C-alpha cells in the first residue's frame, strides 16, 4: 500500500520554527514527485514552494524515505494544514496542523 504520513506540526509563536516530516511507504521517494502543499483557513491549497519567501526549505532523505520541511520565522499567515502529495500516484497524507500566533 502506498502511503504518506506527516508529523511535526504544532502551535507556535511568530518567529519560531518547526520541522515537518512526511514519511513515504510502499514506494521510493527517489523516483516520485511528492511535494509539500498547504491549505490555510478559508483558502484553497497552494504549493509550499511558492510561499515562505525563502523561509521554508525542503530536503529529501532517500535512506529514510522521508521528505522534510523546515519552517523558519513562522508568521500568522503561515497557519494551515500542511500535507505532502503526489500527483502521479494520486495520493496525499492526512496532513499536520501548523498554527502560528502573533
mmCIF file of C-alpha atoms in Angstrom:
data_model
loop_
_atom_site.group_PDB
_atom_site.id
_atom_site.type_symbol
_atom_site.label_atom_id
_atom_site.label_comp_id
_atom_site.label_asym_id
_atom_site.label_seq_id
_atom_site.Cartn_x
_atom_site.Cartn_y
_atom_site.Cartn_z
ATOM 1 C CA UNK A 1 0.000 0.000 0.000
ATOM 2 C CA UNK A 2 1.349 3.415 -0.958
ATOM 3 C CA UNK A 3 1.024 5.902 1.853
ATOM 4 C CA UNK A 4 2.211 9.303 3.097
ATOM 5 C CA UNK A 5 2.217 10.191 6.799
ATOM 6 C CA UNK A 6 3.051 13.672 8.053
ATOM 7 C CA UNK A 7 4.001 14.806 11.538
ATOM 8 C CA UNK A 8 5.723 17.632 13.374
ATOM 9 C CA UNK A 9 3.073 20.343 13.364
ATOM 10 C CA UNK A 10 2.061 22.345 16.394
ATOM 11 C CA UNK A 11 1.172 25.724 17.849
ATOM 12 C CA UNK A 12 3.994 28.272 17.946
ATOM 13 C CA UNK A 13 4.565 31.978 18.375
ATOM 14 C CA UNK A 14 5.515 34.220 15.461
ATOM 15 C CA UNK A 15 9.228 33.977 14.747
ATOM 16 C CA UNK A 16 9.590 30.379 15.872
ATOM 17 C CA UNK A 17 10.413 27.351 13.745
ATOM 18 C CA UNK A 18 9.047 23.895 13.071
ATOM 19 C CA UNK A 19 10.332 20.880 11.196
ATOM 20 C CA UNK A 20 7.746 18.709 9.495
ATOM 21 C CA UNK A 21 8.269 15.195 8.200
ATOM 22 C CA UNK A 22 6.498 13.206 5.501
ATOM 23 C CA UNK A 23 7.257 9.500 5.593
ATOM 24 C CA UNK A 24 6.514 7.542 2.440
ATOM 25 C CA UNK A 25 5.767 3.830 2.399
ATOM 26 C CA UNK A 26 5.049 1.446 -0.438
ATOM 27 C CA UNK A 27 7.179 3.383 -2.934
ATOM 28 C CA UNK A 28 10.508 5.217 -3.128
ATOM 29 C CA UNK A 29 10.733 8.983 -2.750
ATOM 30 C CA UNK A 30 13.778 8.959 -5.032
ATOM 31 C CA UNK A 31 11.605 8.366 -8.091
ATOM 32 C CA UNK A 32 8.475 10.187 -7.003
ATOM 33 C CA UNK A 33 7.018 13.665 -7.393
ATOM 34 C CA UNK A 34 5.998 14.081 -3.738
ATOM 35 C CA UNK A 35 5.788 17.742 -2.735
ATOM 36 C CA UNK A 36 4.567 19.788 0.210
ATOM 37 C CA UNK A 37 1.317 21.710 -0.030
ATOM 38 C CA UNK A 38 -0.759 23.619 2.481
ATOM 39 C CA UNK A 39 -4.299 24.812 2.963
ATOM 40 C CA UNK A 40 -4.863 27.899 5.066
ATOM 41 C CA UNK A 41 -8.135 28.678 6.854
ATOM 42 C CA UNK A 42 -10.707 29.660 4.242
ATOM 43 C CA UNK A 43 -8.166 29.300 1.433
ATOM 44 C CA UNK A 44 -7.522 26.867 -1.368
ATOM 45 C CA UNK A 45 -4.482 24.586 -1.498
ATOM 46 C CA UNK A 46 -1.125 26.032 -2.552
ATOM 47 C CA UNK A 47 2.331 24.616 -3.094
ATOM 48 C CA UNK A 48 4.632 25.393 -0.191
ATOM 49 C CA UNK A 49 7.457 26.008 -2.667
ATOM 50 C CA UNK A 50 5.618 29.134 -3.852
ATOM 51 C CA UNK A 51 5.274 30.536 -0.336
ATOM 52 C CA UNK A 52 7.518 31.465 2.535
ATOM 53 C CA UNK A 53 9.789 33.967 0.751
ATOM 54 C CA UNK A 54 12.925 31.970 1.466
ATOM 55 C CA UNK A 55 11.933 30.921 4.983
ATOM 56 C CA UNK A 56 10.968 27.339 4.056
ATOM 57 C CA UNK A 57 13.339 24.557 2.963
ATOM 58 C CA UNK A 58 12.517 21.078 1.690
ATOM 59 C CA UNK A 59 15.008 18.253 1.917
ATOM 60 C CA UNK A 60 14.707 14.667 0.781
ATOM 61 C CA UNK A 61 16.214 11.821 2.838
ATOM 62 C CA UNK A 62 16.275 8.846 0.498
ATOM 63 C CA UNK A 63 17.681 6.457 3.114
ATOM 64 C CA UNK A 64 14.769 7.221 5.460
ATOM 65 C CA UNK A 65 12.276 7.632 2.602
ATOM 66 C CA UNK A 66 11.290 10.910 4.235
ATOM 67 C CA UNK A 67 10.585 14.388 2.917
ATOM 68 C CA UNK A 68 11.379 17.129 5.429
ATOM 69 C CA UNK A 69 10.072 20.668 5.558
ATOM 70 C CA UNK A 70 11.919 23.235 7.668
ATOM 71 C CA UNK A 71 9.739 26.233 8.502
ATOM 72 C CA UNK A 72 11.649 29.202 9.904
ATOM 73 C CA UNK A 73 10.477 32.559 11.209
ATOM 74 C CA UNK A 74 6.863 31.455 11.075
ATOM 75 C CA UNK A 75 4.176 34.111 10.754
ATOM 76 C CA UNK A 76 0.423 34.007 11.460
ATOM 77 C CA UNK A 77 -0.321 33.861 7.724
ATOM 78 C CA UNK A 78 1.561 30.536 7.625
ATOM 79 C CA UNK A 79 -1.187 28.915 9.688
ATOM 80 C CA UNK A 80 -2.745 25.953 7.939
ATOM 81 C CA UNK A 81 -2.802 22.236 7.294
ATOM 82 C CA UNK A 82 0.489 21.125 5.747
ATOM 83 C CA UNK A 83 0.439 17.901 3.786
ATOM 84 C CA UNK A 84 2.505 16.047 1.227
ATOM 85 C CA UNK A 85 1.058 14.865 -2.006
ATOM 86 C CA UNK A 86 1.956 13.013 -5.180
ATOM 87 C CA UNK A 87 0.192 13.961 -8.387
ATOM 88 C CA UNK A 88 1.411 10.904 -10.305
ATOM 89 C CA UNK A 89 0.326 8.463 -7.583
ATOM 90 C CA UNK A 90 -2.846 10.370 -6.765
ATOM 91 C CA UNK A 91 -2.269 10.250 -3.014
ATOM 92 C CA UNK A 92 -1.970 12.727 -0.160
ATOM 93 C CA UNK A 93 -1.275 12.356 3.527
ATOM 94 C CA UNK A 94 -3.698 13.377 6.243
ATOM 95 C CA UNK A 95 -1.653 16.472 6.992
ATOM 96 C CA UNK A 96 -0.259 18.096 10.113
ATOM 97 C CA UNK A 97 -1.639 21.349 11.523
ATOM 98 C CA UNK A 98 0.577 24.399 11.965
ATOM 99 C CA UNK A 99 -0.847 27.271 13.992
ATOM 100 C CA UNK A 100 1.120 30.496 14.418
ATOM 101 C CA UNK A 101 0.011 33.172 16.853
ATOM 102 C CA UNK A 102 1.257 36.738 16.964
#
